[in-house]
Tab-separated table of C-alpha atoms in Angstrom:
chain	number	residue	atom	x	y	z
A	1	UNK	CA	-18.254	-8.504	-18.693
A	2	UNK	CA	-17.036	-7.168	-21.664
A	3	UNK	CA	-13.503	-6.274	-21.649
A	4	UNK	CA	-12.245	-2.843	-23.279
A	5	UNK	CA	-8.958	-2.643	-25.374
A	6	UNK	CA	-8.144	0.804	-25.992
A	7	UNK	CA	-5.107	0.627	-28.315
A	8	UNK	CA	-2.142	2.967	-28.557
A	9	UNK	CA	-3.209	3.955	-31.604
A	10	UNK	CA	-6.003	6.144	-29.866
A	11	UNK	CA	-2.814	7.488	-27.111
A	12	UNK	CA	-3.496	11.225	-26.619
A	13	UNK	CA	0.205	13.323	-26.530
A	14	UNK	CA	0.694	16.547	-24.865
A	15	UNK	CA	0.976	18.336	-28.274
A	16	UNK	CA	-0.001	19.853	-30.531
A	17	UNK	CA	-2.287	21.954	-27.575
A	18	UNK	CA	-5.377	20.575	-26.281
A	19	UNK	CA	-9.352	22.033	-26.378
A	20	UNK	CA	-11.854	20.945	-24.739
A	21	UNK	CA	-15.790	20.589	-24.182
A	22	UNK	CA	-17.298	19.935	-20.945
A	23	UNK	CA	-20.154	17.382	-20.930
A	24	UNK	CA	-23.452	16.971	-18.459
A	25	UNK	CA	-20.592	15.023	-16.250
A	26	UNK	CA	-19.022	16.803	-13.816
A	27	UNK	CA	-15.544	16.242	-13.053
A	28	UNK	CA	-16.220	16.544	-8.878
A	29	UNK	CA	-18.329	13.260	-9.697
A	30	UNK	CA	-15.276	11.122	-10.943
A	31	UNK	CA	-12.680	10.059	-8.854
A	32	UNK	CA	-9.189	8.418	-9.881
A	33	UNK	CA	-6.949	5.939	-7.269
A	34	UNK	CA	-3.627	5.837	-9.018
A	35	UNK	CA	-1.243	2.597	-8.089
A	36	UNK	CA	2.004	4.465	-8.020
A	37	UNK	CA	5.118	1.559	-9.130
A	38	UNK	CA	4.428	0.180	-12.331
A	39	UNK	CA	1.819	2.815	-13.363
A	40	UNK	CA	2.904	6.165	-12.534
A	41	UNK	CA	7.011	5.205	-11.824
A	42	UNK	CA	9.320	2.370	-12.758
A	43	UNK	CA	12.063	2.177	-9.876
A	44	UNK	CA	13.013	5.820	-9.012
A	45	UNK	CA	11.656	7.230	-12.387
A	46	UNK	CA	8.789	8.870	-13.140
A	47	UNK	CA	6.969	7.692	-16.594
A	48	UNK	CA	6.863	10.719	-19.116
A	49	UNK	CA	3.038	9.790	-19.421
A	50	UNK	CA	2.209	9.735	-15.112
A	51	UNK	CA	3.284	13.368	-15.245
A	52	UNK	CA	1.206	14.363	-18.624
A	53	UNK	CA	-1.748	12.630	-16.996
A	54	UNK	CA	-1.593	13.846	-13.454
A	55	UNK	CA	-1.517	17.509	-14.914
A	56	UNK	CA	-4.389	16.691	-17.192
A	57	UNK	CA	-6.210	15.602	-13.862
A	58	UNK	CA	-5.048	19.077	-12.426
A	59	UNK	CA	-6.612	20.867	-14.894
A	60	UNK	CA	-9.954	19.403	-15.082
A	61	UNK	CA	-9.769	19.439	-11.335
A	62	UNK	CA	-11.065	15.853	-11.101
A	63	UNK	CA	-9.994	14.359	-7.608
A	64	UNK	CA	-7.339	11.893	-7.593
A	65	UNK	CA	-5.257	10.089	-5.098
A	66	UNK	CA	-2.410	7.426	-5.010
A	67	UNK	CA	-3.022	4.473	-3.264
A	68	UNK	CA	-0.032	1.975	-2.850
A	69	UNK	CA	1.084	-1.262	-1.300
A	70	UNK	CA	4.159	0.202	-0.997
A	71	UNK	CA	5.360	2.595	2.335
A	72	UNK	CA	7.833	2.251	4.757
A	73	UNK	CA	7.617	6.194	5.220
A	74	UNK	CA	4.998	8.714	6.308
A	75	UNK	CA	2.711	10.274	3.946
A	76	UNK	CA	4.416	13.869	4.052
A	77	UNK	CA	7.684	12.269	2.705
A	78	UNK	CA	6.060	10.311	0.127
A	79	UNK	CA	4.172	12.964	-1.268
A	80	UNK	CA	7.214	15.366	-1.311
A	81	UNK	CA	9.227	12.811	-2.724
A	82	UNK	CA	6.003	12.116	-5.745
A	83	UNK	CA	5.866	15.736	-6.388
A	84	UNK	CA	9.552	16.025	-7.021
A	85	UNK	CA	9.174	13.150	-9.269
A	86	UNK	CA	6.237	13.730	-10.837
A	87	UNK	CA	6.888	17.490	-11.355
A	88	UNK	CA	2.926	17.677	-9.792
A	89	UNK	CA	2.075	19.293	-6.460
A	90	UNK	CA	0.921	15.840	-4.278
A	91	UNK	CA	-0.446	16.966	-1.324
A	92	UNK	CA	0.107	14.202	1.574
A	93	UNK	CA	-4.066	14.301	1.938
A	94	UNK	CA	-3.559	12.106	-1.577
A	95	UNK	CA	-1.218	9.889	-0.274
A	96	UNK	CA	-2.596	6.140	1.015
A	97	UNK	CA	-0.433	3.967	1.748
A	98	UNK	CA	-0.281	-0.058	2.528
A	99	UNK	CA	-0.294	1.137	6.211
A	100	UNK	CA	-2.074	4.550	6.065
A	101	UNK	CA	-5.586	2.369	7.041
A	102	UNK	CA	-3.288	0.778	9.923
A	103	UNK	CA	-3.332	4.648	11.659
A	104	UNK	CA	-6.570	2.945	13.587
A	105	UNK	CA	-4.775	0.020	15.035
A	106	UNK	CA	-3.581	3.413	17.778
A	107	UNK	CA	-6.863	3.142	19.429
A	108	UNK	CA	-5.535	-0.402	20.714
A	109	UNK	CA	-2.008	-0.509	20.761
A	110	UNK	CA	-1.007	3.452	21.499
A	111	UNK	CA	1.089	2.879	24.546
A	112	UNK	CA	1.464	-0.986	24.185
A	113	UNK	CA	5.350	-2.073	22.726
A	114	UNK	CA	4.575	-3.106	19.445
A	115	UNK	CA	6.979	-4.943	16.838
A	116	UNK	CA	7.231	-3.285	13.891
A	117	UNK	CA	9.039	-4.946	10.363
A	118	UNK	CA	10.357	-2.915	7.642
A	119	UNK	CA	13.131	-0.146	7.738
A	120	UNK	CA	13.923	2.423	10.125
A	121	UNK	CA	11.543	5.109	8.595
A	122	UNK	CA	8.559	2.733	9.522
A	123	UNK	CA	8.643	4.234	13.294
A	124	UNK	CA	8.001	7.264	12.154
A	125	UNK	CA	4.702	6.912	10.470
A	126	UNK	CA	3.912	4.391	13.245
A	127	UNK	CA	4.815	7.762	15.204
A	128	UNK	CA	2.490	9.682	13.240
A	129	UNK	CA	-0.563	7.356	13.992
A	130	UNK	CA	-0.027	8.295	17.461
A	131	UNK	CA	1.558	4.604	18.230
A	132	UNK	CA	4.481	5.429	21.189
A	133	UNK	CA	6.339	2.545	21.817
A	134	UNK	CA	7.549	0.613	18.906
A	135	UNK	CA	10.541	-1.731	18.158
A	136	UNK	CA	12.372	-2.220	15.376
A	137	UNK	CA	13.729	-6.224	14.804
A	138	UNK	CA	16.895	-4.640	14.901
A	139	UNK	CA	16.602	-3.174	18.120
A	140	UNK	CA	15.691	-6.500	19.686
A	141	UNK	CA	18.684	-7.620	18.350
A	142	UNK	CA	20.609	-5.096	20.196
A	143	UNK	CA	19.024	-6.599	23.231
A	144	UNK	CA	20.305	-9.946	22.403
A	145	UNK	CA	22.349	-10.457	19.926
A	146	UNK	CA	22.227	-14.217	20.143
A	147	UNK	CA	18.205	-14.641	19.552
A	148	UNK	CA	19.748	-14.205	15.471
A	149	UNK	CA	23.115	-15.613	14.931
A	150	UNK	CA	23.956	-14.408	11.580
A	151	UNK	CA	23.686	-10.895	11.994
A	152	UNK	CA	25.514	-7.846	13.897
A	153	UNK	CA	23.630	-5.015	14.665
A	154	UNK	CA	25.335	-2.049	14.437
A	155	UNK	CA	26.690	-0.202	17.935
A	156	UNK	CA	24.822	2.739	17.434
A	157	UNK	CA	21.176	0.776	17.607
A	158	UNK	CA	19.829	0.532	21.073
A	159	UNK	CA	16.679	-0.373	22.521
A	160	UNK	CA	14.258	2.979	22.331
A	161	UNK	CA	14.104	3.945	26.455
A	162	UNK	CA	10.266	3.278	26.572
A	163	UNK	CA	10.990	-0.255	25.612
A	164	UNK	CA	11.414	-3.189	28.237
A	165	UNK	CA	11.605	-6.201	26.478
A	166	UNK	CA	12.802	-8.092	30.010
A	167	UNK	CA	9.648	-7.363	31.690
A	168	UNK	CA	7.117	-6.428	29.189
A	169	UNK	CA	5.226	-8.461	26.108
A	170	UNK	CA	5.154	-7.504	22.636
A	171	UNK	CA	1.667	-6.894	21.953
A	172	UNK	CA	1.308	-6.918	18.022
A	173	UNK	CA	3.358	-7.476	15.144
A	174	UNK	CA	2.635	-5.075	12.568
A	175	UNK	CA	4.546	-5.451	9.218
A	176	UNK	CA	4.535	-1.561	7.626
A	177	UNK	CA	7.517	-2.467	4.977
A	178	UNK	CA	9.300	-4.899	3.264
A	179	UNK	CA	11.240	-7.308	5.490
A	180	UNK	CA	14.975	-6.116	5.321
A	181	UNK	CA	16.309	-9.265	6.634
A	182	UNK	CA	13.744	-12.417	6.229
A	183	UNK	CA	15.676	-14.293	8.288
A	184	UNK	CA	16.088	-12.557	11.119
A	185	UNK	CA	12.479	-11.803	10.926
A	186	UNK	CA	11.526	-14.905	11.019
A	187	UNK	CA	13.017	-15.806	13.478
A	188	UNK	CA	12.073	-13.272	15.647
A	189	UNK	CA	8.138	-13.435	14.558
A	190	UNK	CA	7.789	-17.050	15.318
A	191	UNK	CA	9.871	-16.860	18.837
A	192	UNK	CA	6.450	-14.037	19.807
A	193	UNK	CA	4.509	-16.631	18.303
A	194	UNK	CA	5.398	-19.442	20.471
A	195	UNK	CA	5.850	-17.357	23.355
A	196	UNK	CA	4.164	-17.008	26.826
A	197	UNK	CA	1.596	-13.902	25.875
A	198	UNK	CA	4.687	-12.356	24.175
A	199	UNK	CA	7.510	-11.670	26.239
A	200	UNK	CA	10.388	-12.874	24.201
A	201	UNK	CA	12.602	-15.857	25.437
A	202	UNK	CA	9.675	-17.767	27.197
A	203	UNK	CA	7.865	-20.458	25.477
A	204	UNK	CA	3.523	-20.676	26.083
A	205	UNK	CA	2.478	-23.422	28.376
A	206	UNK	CA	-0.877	-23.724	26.623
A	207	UNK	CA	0.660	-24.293	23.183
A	208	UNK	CA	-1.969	-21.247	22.655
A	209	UNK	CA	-1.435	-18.730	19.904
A	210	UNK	CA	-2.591	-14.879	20.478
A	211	UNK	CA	-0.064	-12.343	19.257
A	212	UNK	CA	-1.762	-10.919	16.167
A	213	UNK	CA	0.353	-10.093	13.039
A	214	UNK	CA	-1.020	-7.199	10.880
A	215	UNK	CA	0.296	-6.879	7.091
A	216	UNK	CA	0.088	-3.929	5.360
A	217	UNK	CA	0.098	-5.496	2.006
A	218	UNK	CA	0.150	-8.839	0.274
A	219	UNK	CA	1.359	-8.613	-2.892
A	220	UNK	CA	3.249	-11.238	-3.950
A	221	UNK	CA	5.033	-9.929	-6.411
A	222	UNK	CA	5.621	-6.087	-7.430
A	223	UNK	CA	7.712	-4.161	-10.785
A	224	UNK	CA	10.784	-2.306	-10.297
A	225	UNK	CA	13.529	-1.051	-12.553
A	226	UNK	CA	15.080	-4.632	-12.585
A	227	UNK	CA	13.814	-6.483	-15.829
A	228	UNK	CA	12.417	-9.073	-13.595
A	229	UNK	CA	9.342	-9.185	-10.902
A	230	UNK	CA	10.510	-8.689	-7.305
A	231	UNK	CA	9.024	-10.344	-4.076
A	232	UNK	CA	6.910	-8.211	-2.112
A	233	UNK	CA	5.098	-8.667	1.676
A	234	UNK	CA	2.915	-11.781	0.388
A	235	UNK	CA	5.939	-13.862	0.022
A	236	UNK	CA	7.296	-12.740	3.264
A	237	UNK	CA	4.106	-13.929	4.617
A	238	UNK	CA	3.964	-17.275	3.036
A	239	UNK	CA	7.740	-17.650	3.928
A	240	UNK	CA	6.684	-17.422	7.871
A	241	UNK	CA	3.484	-19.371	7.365
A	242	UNK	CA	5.377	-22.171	6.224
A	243	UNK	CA	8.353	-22.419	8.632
A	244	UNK	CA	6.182	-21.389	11.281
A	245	UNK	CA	3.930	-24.643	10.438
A	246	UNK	CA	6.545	-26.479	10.289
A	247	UNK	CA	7.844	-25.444	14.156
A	248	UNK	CA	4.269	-25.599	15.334
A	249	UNK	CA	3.618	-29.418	14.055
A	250	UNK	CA	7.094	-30.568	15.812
A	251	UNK	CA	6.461	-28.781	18.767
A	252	UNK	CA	2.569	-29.357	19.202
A	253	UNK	CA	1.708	-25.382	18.724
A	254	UNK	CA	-1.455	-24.390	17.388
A	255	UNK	CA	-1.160	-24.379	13.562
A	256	UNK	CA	-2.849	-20.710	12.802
A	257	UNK	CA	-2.272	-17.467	14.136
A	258	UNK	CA	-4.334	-14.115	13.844
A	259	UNK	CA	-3.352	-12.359	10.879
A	260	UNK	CA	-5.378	-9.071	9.474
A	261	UNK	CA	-4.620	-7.940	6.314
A	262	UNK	CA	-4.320	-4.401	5.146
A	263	UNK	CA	-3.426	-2.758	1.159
A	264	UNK	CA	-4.929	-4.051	-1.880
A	265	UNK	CA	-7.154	-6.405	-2.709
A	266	UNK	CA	-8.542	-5.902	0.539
A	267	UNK	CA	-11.943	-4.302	1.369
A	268	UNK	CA	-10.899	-2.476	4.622
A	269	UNK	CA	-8.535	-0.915	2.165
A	270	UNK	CA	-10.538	0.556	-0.589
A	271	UNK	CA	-13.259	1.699	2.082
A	272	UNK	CA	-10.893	3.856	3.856
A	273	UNK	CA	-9.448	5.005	-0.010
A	274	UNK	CA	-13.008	5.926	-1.084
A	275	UNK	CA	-13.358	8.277	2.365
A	276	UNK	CA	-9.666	9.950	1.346
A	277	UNK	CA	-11.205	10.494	-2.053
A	278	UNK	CA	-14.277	12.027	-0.826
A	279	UNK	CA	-12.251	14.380	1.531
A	280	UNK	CA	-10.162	15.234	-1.875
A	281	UNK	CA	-13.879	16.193	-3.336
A	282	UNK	CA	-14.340	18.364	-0.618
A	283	UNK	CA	-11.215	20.286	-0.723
A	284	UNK	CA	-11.324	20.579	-4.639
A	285	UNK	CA	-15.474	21.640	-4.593
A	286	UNK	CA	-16.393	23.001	-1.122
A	287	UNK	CA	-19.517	24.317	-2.145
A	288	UNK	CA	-20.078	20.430	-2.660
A	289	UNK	CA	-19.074	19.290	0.902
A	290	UNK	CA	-22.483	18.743	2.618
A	291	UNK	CA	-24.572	18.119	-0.983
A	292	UNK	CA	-26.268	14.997	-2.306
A	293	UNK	CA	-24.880	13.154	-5.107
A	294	UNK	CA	-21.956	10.815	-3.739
A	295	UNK	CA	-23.414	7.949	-3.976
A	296	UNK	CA	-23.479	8.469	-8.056
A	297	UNK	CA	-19.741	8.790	-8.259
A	298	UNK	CA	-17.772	6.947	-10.407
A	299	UNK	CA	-14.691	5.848	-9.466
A	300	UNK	CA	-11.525	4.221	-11.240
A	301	UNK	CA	-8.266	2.126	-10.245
A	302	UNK	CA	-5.379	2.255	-12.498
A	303	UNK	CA	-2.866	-0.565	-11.535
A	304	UNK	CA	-1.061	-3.234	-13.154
A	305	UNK	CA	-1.346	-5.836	-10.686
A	306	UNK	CA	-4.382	-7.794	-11.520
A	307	UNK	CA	-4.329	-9.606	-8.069
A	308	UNK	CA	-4.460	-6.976	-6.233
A	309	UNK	CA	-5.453	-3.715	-8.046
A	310	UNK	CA	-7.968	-4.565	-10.101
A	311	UNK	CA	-9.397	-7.377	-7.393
A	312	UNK	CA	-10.294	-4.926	-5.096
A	313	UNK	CA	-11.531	-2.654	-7.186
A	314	UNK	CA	-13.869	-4.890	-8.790
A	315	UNK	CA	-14.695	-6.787	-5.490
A	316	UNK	CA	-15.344	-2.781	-4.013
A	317	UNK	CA	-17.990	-1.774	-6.829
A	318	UNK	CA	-15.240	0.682	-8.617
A	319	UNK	CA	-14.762	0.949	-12.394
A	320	UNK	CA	-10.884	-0.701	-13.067
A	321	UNK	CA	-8.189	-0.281	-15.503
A	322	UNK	CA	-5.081	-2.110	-15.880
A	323	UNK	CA	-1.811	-1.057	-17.404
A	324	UNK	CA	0.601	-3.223	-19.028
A	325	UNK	CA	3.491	-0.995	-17.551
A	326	UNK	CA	4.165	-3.514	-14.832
A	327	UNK	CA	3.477	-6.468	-13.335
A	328	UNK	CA	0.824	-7.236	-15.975
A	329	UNK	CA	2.026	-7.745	-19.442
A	330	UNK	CA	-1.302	-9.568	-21.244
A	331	UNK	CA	-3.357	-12.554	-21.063
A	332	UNK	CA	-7.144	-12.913	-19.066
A	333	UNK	CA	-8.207	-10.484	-16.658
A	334	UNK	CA	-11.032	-9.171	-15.256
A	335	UNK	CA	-10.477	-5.523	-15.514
A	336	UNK	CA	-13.432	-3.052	-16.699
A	337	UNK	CA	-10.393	-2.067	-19.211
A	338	UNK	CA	-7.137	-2.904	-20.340
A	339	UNK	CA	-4.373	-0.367	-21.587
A	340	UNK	CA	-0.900	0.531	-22.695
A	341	UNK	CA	0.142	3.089	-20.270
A	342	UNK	CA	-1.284	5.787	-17.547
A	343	UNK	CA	-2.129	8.025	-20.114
A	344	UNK	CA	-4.390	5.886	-22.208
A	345	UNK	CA	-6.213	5.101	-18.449
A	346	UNK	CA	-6.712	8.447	-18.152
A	347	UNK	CA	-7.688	8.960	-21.997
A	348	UNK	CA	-10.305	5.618	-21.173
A	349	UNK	CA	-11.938	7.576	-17.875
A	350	UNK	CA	-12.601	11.058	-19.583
A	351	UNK	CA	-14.311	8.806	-22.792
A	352	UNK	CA	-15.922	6.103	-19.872
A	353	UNK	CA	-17.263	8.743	-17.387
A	354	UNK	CA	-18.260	11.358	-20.046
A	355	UNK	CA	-16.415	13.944	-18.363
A	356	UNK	CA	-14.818	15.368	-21.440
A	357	UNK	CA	-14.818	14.829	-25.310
A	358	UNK	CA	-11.378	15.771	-27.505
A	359	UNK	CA	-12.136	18.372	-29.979
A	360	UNK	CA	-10.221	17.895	-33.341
């Protein structure tokens, strides 16, 4: 494969004013998944270029949607809270987040007690999937405050009423956020683990495993506004794997547990990103909705994680770009291109897809 450079020499700016000439491409045929930290913010700023680019989209009316291993919130708030950044109308139909593909897990687990990780705001897109009776590990440290010694919860946090963790199993684990207390966590995860189908306190007479743990993401590593990388779900996740193998071997467990995996790289993620796109089509080109064609889309990821953005891109069939506004700052990769910034991404899709050509 050969590998692309477009250099910032070649950067389109927002002035002097743009004209354009549409070519045989049209724009309902292209599609754009924008990662959103690292390529279109850095902590709680939006880049200058995301918002230039995103307009640019706008205007050419080329569908576009974010798709993020971050979350913790519902897709409303994250799109209201994009579009104030971005100073771009997101509508939450362009939102995916790491758990937004998890919405289908409700079809199993709608009115079983599920354990949810990450911060408070998790329960309510949990909520929004339609699953009614989730925990928070802070909650079941309400219930007893001994099962994590290190740790006071605060009065106010009670057990939700349609939770009985005396008399009823924990289902699932499903992780929708960062862990805010890895400890705790862990502890917590591995006592289901080890437990008798998952009612918390016992301990499995089979040495069987069978509560299933669903990530929403696996990154290892993700950018923030702090000059250095920060740890993200995957090292959560190899933080439990290894204490939990550790428990299992001295107490004669079963060494592996279920685990699905949800966000980027992963297939089941892109799939369901590639039907949001589609529905974006539709809503931008209606006229388009029930016509041939789809199939010859093309379709491009702009991230700067090379393990996970441009992975599943590639490993999906899309066309991928990588920034160097992240966690990737050079080296090998394996990206269809390799950039400065969002803008020159965008610039590299509108030359790549033949969508547009800059007159001077």
């Amino acid at each position: 494969m050969i590998r692309r450079i477009v250099s910032s020499a070649h950067r389109i700016r927002a002035s002097p004013p743009r004209r354009w000439r549409s070519s045989t491409t049209c724009p309902s045929d292209v599609g754009v998944a924008f990662d959103i930290d690292g390529v279109l913010i850095k902590g709680k700023a939006a880049l200058p270029q995301a918002i230039r680019s995103l307009r640019r989209l706008d205007e050419l009316k080329v569908p576009y949607i974010c798709l993020t291993n971050g979350g913790g919130m519902t897709e409303e708030a994250k799109a209201a809270e994009l579009s104030s950044l971005l100073k771009t109308r997101i509508a939450p139909d362009q939102i995916v987040l790491a758990h937004t593909p998890m919405a289908d897990l409700a079809q199993t687990y709608a009115e079983k007690q599920v354990l949810i990780i990450g911060r408070d705001s998790c329960r309510d897109a949990a909520a929004a999937y339609g699953l009614h009776r989730t925990v928070l590990a802070e909650e079941v440290l309400s219930w007893r405050k001994d099962i994590w010694a290190f740790r006071t919860p605060k009065p106010s946090v009670k057990l939700p009423s349609n939770i009985d963790l005396d008399n009823e199993p924990i289902s699932a684990v499903m992780m929708f956020h960062d862990s805010q207390d890895w400890g705790r966590d862990i502890q917590i995860v591995t006592d289901l683990l080890t437990s008798n189908n998952g009612l918390l306190g016992t301990k499995s007479p089979t040495k069987e495993v069978n509560i299933p743990i669903y990530y929403s993401a696996a990154d290892f590593l993700y950018s923030s506004s702090y000059p250095k990388l920060r740890f993200g779900q995957g090292a959560f996740h190899l933080a439990l794997n290894a204490v939990y193998k550790e428990l299992a071997a001295t107490q004669g467990f079963r060494t592996t547990f279920p685990v699905t995996l949800y966000g980027k790289p992963e297939t089941i993620t892109y799939k369901f990103a590639d039907r949001v796109l589609l529905q974006r089509r539709a809503i931008l080109y209606p006229g388009l909705r029930d016509k041939a064609g789809v199939a010859g889309r093309k379709i491009y990821m702009v991230g700067d994680n090379p393990a996970s953005d441009i992975e599943g891109a590639n490993r999906y069939g899309w066309f991928s770009v990588l920034t160097r506004t992240g966690v990737y700052s050079g080296g090998p990769h394996s990206a269809t291109a390799a950039v400065g910034d969002v803008e020159e991404a965008v610039d590299f899709i509108m030359n790549h897809s033949g969508v547009e050509t800059l007159l001077k």
